mmCIF file of C-alpha atoms in Angstrom:
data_model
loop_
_atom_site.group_PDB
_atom_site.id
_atom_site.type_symbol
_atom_site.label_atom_id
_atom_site.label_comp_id
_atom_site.label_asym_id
_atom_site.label_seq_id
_atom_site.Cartn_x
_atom_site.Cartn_y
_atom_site.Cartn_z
ATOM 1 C CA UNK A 1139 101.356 118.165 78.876
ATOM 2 C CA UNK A 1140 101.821 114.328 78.014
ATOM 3 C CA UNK A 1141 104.857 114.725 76.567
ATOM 4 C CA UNK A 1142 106.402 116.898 79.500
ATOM 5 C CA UNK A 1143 104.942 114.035 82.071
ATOM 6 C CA UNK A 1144 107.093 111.761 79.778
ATOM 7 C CA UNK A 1145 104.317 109.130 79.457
ATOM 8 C CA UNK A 1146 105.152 106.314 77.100
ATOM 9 C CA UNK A 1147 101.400 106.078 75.530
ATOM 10 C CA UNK A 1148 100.218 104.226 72.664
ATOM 11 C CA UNK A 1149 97.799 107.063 70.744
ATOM 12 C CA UNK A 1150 94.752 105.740 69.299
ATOM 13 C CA UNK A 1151 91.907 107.658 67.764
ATOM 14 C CA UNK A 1152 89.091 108.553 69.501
ATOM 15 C CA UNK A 1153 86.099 107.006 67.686
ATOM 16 C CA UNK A 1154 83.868 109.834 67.273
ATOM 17 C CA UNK A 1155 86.329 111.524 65.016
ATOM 18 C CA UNK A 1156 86.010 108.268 62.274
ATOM 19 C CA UNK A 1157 84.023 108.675 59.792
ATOM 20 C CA UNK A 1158 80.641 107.097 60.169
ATOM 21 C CA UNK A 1159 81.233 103.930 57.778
ATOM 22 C CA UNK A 1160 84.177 103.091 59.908
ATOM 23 C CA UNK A 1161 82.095 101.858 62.459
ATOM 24 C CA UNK A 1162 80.450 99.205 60.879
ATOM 25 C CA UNK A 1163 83.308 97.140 60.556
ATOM 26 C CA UNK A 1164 83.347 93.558 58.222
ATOM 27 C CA UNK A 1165 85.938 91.244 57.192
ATOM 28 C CA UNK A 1166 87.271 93.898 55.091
ATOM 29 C CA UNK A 1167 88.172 96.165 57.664
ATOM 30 C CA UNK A 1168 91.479 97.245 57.764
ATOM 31 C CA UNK A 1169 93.014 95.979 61.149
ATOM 32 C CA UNK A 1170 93.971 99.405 62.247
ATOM 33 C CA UNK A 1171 90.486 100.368 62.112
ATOM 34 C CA UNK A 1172 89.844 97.272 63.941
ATOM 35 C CA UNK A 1173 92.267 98.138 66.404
ATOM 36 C CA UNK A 1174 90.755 101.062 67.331
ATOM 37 C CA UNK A 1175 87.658 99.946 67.605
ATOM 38 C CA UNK A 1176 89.232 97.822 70.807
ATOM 39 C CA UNK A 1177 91.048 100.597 71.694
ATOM 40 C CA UNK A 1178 87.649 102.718 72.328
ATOM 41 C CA UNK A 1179 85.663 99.789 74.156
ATOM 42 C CA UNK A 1180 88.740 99.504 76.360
ATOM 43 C CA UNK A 1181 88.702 102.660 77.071
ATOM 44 C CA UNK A 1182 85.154 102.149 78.704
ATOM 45 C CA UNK A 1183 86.379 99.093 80.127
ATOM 46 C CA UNK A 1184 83.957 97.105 77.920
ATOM 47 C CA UNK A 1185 86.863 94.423 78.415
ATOM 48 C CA UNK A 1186 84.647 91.577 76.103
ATOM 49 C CA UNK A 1187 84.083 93.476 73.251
ATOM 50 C CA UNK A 1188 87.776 95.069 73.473
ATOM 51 C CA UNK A 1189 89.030 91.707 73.333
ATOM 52 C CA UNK A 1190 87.294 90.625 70.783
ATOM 53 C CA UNK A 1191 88.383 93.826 68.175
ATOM 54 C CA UNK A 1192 92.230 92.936 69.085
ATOM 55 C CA UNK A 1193 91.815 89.220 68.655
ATOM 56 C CA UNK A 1194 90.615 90.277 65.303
ATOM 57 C CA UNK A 1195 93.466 92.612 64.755
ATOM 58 C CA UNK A 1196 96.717 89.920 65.465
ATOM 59 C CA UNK A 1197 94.392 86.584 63.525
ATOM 60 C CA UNK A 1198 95.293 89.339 60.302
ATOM 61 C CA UNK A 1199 98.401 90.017 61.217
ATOM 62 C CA UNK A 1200 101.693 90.982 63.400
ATOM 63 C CA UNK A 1201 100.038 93.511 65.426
ATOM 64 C CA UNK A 1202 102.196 94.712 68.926
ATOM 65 C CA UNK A 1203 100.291 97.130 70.152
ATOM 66 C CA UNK A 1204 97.103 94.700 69.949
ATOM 67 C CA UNK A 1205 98.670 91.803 71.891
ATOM 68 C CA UNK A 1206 99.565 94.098 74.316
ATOM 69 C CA UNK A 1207 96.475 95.749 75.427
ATOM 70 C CA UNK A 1208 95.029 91.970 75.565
ATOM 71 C CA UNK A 1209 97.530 91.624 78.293
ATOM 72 C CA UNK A 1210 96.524 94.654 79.869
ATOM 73 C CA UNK A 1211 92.721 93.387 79.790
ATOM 74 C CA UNK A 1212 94.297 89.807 81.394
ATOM 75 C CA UNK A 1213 95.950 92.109 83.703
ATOM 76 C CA UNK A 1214 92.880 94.495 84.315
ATOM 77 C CA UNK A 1215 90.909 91.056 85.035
ATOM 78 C CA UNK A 1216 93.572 89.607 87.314
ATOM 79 C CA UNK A 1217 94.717 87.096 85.043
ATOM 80 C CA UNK A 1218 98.288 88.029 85.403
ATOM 81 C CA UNK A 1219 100.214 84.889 84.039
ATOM 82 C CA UNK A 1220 98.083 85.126 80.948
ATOM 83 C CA UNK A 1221 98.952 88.835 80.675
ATOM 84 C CA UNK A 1222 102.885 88.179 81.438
ATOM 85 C CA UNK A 1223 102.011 85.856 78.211
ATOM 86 C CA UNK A 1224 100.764 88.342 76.086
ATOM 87 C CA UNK A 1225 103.449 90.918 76.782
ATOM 88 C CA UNK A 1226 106.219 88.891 76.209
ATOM 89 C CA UNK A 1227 104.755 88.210 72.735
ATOM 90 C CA UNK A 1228 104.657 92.454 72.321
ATOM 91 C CA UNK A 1229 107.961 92.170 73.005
ATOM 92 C CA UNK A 1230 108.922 89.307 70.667
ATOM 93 C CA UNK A 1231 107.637 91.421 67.806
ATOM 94 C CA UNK A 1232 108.023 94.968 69.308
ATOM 95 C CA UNK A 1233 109.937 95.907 66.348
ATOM 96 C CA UNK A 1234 107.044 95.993 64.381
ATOM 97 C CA UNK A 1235 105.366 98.905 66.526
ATOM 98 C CA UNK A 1236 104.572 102.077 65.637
ATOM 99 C CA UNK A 1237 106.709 104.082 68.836
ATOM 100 C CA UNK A 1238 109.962 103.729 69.247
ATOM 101 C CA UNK A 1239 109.657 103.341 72.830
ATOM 102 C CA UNK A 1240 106.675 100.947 72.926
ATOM 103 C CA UNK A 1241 109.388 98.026 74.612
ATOM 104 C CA UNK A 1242 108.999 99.970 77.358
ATOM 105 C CA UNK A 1243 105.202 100.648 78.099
ATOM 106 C CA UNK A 1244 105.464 96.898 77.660
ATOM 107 C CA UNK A 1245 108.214 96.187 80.336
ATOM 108 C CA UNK A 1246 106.831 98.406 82.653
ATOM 109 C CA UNK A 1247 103.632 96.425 82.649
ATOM 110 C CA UNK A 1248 105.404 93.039 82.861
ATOM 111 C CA UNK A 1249 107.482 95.170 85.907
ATOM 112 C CA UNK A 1250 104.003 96.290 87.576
ATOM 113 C CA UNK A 1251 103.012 92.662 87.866
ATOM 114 C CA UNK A 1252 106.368 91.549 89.008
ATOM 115 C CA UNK A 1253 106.024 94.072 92.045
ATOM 116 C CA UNK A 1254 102.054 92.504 92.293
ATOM 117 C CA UNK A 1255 103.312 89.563 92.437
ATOM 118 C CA UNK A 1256 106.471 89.855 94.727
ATOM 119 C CA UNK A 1257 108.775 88.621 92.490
ATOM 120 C CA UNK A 1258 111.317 90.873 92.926
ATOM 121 C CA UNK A 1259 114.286 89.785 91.759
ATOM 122 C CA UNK A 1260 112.392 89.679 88.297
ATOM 123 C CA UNK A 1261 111.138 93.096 89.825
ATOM 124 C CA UNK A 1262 114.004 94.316 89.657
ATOM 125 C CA UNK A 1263 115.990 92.762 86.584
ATOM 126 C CA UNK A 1264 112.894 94.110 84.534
ATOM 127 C CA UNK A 1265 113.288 97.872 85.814
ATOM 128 C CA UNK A 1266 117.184 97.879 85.286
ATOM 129 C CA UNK A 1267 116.298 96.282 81.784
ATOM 130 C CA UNK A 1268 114.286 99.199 80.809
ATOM 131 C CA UNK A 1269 117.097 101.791 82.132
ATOM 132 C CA UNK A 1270 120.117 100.020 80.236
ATOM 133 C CA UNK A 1271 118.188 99.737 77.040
ATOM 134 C CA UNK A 1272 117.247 103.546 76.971
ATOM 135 C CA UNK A 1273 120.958 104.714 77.916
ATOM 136 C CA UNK A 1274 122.205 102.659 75.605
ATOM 137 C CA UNK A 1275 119.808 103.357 72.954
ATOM 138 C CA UNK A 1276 120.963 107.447 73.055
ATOM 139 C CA UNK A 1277 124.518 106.319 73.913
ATOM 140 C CA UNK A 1278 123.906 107.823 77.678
ATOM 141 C CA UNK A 1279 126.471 107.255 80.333
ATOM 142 C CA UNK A 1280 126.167 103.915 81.614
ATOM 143 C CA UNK A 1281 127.447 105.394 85.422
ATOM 144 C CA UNK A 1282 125.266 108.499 85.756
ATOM 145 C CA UNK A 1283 123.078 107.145 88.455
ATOM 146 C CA UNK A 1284 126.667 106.346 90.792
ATOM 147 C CA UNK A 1285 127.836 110.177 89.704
ATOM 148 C CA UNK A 1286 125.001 112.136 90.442
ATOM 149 C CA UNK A 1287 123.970 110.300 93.452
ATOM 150 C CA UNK A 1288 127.558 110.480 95.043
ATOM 151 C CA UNK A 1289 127.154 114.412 93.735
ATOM 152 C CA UNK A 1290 124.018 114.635 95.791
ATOM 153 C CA UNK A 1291 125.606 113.722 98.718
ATOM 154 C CA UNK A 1292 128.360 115.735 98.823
ATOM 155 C CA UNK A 1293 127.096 119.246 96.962
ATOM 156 C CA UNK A 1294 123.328 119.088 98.348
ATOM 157 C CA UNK A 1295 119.817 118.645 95.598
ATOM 158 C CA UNK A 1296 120.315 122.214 95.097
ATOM 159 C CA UNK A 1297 123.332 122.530 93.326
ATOM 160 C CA UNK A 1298 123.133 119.016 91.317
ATOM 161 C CA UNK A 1299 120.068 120.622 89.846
ATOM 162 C CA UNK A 1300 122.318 123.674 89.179
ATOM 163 C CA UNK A 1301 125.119 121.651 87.169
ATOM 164 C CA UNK A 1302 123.208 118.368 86.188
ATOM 165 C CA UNK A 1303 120.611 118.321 83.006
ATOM 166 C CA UNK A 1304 118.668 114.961 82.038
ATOM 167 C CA UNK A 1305 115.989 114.514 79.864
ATOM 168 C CA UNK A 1306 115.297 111.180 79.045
ATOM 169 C CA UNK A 1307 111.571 111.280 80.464
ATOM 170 C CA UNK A 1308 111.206 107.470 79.597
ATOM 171 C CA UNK A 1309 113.195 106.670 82.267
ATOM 172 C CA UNK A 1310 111.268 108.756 85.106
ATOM 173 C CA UNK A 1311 109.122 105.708 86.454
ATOM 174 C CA UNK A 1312 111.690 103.156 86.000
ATOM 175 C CA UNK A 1313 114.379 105.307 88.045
ATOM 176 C CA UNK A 1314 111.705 106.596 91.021
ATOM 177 C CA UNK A 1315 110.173 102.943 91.111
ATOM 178 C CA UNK A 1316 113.542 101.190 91.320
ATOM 179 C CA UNK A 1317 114.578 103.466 94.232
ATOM 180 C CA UNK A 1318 111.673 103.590 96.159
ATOM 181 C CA UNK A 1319 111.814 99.340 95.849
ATOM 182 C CA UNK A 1320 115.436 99.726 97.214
ATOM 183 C CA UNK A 1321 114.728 102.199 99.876
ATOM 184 C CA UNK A 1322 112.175 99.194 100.980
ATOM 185 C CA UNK A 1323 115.130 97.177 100.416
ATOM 186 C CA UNK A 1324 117.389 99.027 103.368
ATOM 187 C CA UNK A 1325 119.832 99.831 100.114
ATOM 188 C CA UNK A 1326 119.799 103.319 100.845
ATOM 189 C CA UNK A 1327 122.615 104.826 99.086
ATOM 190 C CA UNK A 1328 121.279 102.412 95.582
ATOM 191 C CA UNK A 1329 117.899 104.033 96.262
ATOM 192 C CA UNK A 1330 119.232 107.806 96.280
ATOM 193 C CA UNK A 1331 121.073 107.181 92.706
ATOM 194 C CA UNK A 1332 117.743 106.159 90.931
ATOM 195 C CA UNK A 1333 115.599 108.309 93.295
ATOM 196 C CA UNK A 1334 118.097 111.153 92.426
ATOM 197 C CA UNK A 1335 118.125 110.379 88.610
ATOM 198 C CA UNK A 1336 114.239 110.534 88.560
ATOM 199 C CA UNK A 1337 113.647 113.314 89.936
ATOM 200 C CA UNK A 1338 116.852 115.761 87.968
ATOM 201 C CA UNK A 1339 114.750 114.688 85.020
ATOM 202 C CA UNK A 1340 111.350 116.463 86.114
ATOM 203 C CA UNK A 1341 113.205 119.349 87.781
ATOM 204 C CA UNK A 1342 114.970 119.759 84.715
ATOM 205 C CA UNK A 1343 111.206 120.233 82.809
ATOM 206 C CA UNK A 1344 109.905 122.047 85.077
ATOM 207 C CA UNK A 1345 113.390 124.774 84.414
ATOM 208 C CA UNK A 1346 112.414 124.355 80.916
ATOM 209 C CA UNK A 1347 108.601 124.574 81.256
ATOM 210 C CA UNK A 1348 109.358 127.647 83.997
ATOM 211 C CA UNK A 1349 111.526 129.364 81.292
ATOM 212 C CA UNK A 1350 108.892 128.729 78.600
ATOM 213 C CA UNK A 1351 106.540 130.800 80.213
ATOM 214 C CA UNK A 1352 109.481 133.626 80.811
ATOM 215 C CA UNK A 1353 112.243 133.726 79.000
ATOM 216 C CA UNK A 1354 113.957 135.551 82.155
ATOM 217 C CA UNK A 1355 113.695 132.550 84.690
ATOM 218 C CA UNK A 1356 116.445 131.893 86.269
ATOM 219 C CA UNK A 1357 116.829 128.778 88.645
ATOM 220 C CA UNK A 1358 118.037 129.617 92.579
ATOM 221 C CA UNK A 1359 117.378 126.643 93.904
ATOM 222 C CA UNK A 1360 114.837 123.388 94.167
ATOM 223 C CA UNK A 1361 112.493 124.744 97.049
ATOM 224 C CA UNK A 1362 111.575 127.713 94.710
ATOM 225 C CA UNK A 1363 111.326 125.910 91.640
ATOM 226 C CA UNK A 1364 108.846 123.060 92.811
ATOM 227 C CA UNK A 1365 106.963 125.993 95.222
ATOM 228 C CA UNK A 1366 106.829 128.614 92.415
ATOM 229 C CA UNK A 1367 105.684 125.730 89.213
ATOM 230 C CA UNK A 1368 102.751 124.905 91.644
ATOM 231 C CA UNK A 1369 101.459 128.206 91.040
ATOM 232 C CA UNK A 1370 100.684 126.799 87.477
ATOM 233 C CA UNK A 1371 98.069 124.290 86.906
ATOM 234 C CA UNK A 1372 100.234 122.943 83.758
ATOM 235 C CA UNK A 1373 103.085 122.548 86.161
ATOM 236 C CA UNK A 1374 101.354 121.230 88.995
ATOM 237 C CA UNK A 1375 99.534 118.976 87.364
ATOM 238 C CA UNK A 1376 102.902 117.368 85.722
ATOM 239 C CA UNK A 1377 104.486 117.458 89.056
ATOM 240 C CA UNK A 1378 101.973 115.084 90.939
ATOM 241 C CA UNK A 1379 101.224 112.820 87.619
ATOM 242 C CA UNK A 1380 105.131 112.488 87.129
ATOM 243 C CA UNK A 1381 105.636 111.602 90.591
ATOM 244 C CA UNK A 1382 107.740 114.339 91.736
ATOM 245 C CA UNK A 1383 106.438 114.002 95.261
ATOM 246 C CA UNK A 1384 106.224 110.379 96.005
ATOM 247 C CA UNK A 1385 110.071 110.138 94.351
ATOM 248 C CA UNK A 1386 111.248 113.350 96.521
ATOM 249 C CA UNK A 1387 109.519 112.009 99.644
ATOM 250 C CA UNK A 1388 111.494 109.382 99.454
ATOM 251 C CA UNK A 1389 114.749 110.197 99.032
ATOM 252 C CA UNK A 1390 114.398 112.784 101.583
ATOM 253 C CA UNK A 1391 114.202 109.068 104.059
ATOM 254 C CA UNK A 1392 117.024 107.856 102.163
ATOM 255 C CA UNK A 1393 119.308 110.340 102.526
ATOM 256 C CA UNK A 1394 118.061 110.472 106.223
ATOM 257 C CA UNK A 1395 118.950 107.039 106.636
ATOM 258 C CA UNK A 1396 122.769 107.430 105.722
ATOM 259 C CA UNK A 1397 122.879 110.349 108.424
ATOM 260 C CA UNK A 1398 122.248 113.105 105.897
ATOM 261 C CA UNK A 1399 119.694 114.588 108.214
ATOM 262 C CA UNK A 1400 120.190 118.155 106.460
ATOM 263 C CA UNK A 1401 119.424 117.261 102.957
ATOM 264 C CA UNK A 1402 116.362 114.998 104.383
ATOM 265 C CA UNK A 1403 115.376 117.993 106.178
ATOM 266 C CA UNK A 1404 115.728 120.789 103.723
ATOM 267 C CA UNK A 1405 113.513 118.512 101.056
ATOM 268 C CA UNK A 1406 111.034 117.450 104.172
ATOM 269 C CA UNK A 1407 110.558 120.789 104.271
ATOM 270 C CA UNK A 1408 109.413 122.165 100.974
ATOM 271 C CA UNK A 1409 107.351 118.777 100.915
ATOM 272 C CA UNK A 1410 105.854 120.093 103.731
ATOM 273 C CA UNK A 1411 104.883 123.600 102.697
ATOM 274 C CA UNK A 1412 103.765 121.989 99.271
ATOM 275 C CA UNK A 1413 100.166 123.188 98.188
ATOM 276 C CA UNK A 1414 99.408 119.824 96.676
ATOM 277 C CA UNK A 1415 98.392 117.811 99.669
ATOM 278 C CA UNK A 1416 98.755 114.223 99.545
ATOM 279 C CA UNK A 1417 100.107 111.645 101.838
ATOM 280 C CA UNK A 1418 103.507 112.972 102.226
ATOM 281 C CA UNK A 1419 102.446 116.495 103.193
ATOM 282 C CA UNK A 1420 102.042 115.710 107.008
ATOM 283 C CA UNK A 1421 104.286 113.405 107.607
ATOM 284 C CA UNK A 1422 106.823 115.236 105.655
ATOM 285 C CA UNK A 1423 105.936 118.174 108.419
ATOM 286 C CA UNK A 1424 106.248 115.694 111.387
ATOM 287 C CA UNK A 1425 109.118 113.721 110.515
ATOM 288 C CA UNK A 1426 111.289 117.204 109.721
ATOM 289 C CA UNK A 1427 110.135 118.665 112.808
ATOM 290 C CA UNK A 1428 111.387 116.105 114.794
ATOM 291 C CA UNK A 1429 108.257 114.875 116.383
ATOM 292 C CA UNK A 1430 109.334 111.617 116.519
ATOM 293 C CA UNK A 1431 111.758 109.768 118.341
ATOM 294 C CA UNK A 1432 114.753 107.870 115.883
ATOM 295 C CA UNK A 1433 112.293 104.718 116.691
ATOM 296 C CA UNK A 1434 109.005 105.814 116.118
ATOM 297 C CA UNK A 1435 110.255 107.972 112.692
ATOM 298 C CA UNK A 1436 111.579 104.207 111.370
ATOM 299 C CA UNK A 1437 107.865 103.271 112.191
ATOM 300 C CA UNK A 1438 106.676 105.800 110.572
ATOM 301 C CA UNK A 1439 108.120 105.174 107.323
ATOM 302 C CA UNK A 1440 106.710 101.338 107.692
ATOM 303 C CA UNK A 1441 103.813 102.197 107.740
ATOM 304 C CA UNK A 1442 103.908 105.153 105.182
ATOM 305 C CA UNK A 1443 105.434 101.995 103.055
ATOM 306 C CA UNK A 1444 103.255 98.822 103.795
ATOM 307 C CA UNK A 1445 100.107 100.211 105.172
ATOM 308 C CA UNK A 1446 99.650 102.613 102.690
ATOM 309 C CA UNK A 1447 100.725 100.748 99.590
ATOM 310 C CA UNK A 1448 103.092 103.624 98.386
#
């Protein structure tokens, strides 16, 4: 199920499947030993002795993946300048990693403390960095955000899903974090191109995942497909860890915002009937129902956005 949620992770081995000699590490163990070593004491948040297996790791050698998870325990600490330290030197020897995609766990964490922070031009510059490296990287079309959200408006969530496919998973959190920071921005029809963009690439695994399970699935349209995967605890887990509902939510206000009080409506409304409740299962209810005037529903979506931290 990782790799449907698209998580960019950086696998380690959990220490009880070493063998026994491993853990008595010396100067002669290998660092990748000693690596995970750090990785298993961070995982119990035993930050000290975590930090003290990595250091180990990059005074051998080159290591990425070990300078960044010392910025994450910075981070976890809330030393964030030292941790904005530590990733940029993942990123100055990224190359050397073992995934592909590890430039981007990396980003995203210097992103996360740009948003912590408020500094959001940098915010911002960082998320759009991790989009343009990944589309260029598979040679994707540079204007598919403009497309599909100008498709949106005009043929409805339903049919994009129909004609539009995307599966670049990696760029799921930059794409729904982006929009949802320009939907706090009042750039509404900016937010419903990355909004938009995230959320075709879940839909379009949750077709595939629904289709796995029966090779006779056919898609009809969005309010069956996210209604109908919920039913599966696979698919319903992927759809709340992914995002799917905090993403949809808000384009739902976006598109409300530009006067497309349909669309909002019709996705308001399957958020509503969702059987995953979370925050925006009531007011997703409230807000489509009309049970606010147009200046308490703007208040509404303050709030939803400040008070609640989403």
């Amino acid at each position: 199920m990782r790799k449907l949620a698209g998580k960019i992770l950086i696998l380690f081995i959990p220490l009880c499947l070493l063998p026994l000699n491993i853990l008595n590490a010396s100067e002669n163990t290998p660092p990748w030993i000693l690596f995970q070593r750090g990785m298993h004491f961070y995982d119990q948040r035993n930050f000290g002795e975590a930090f003290r297996y990595f250091r180990q790791v990059t005074a051998r050698a080159e290591h990425p993946e070990a300078e960044y998870w010392i910025g994450r325990i910075f981070e976890n600490e809330g030393q964030n300048t030292l941790a904005l330290r530590q990733f940029e030197r993942a990123l100055d020897i990224a190359y050397r990693a073992t995934s592909d995609e590890f430039h981007i766990a990396v980003l995203l964490s210097v992103a996360r403390i740009y948003e912590r922070q408020e500094r959001h031009d940098l915010y911002e510059i960082t998320l759009l960095r991790i989009i343009n490296d990944v589309k260029r990287a598979v040679r994707a079309d540079m204007e598919y955000e403009r497309v599909l959200g100008d498709r949106l408006i005009s043929l409805g969530l339903d049919r994009v899903i129909f004609y539009f496919r995307y599966e670049l998973d990696s760029l799921i959190t930059p794409y729904g974090d982006l929009g949802v920071f320009y939907f706090k921005s009042a750039r509404d029809r900016d937010a419903i191109r990355q909004l938009a963009s995230a959320s075709v690439i879940i839909l379009s695994r949750l077709i595939e995942a629904n289709r796995g399970y029966n090779p006779h699935y056919e898609y009809t349209n969005v309010r069956s497909l996210i209604l109908s995967s919920e039913r599966n605890d696979r698919m319903r887990e992927y759809m709340i860890e992914s995002g799917l509902y905090r993403y949809l939510f808000f384009l739902a206000l976006s598109l409300d915002n530009i006067g497309e009080i349909r669309q909002a409506n019709y996705i308001l409304g399957f958020l509503a009937e969702s059987v995953v409740r979370n925050n925006y299962n009531d007011i997703s209810l409230r807000i489509r129902n009309n049970n606010f005037s147009a200046r308490d529903k703007d208040g509404v979506k303050r709030a939803l956005l400040f008070n609640r931290g989403n």
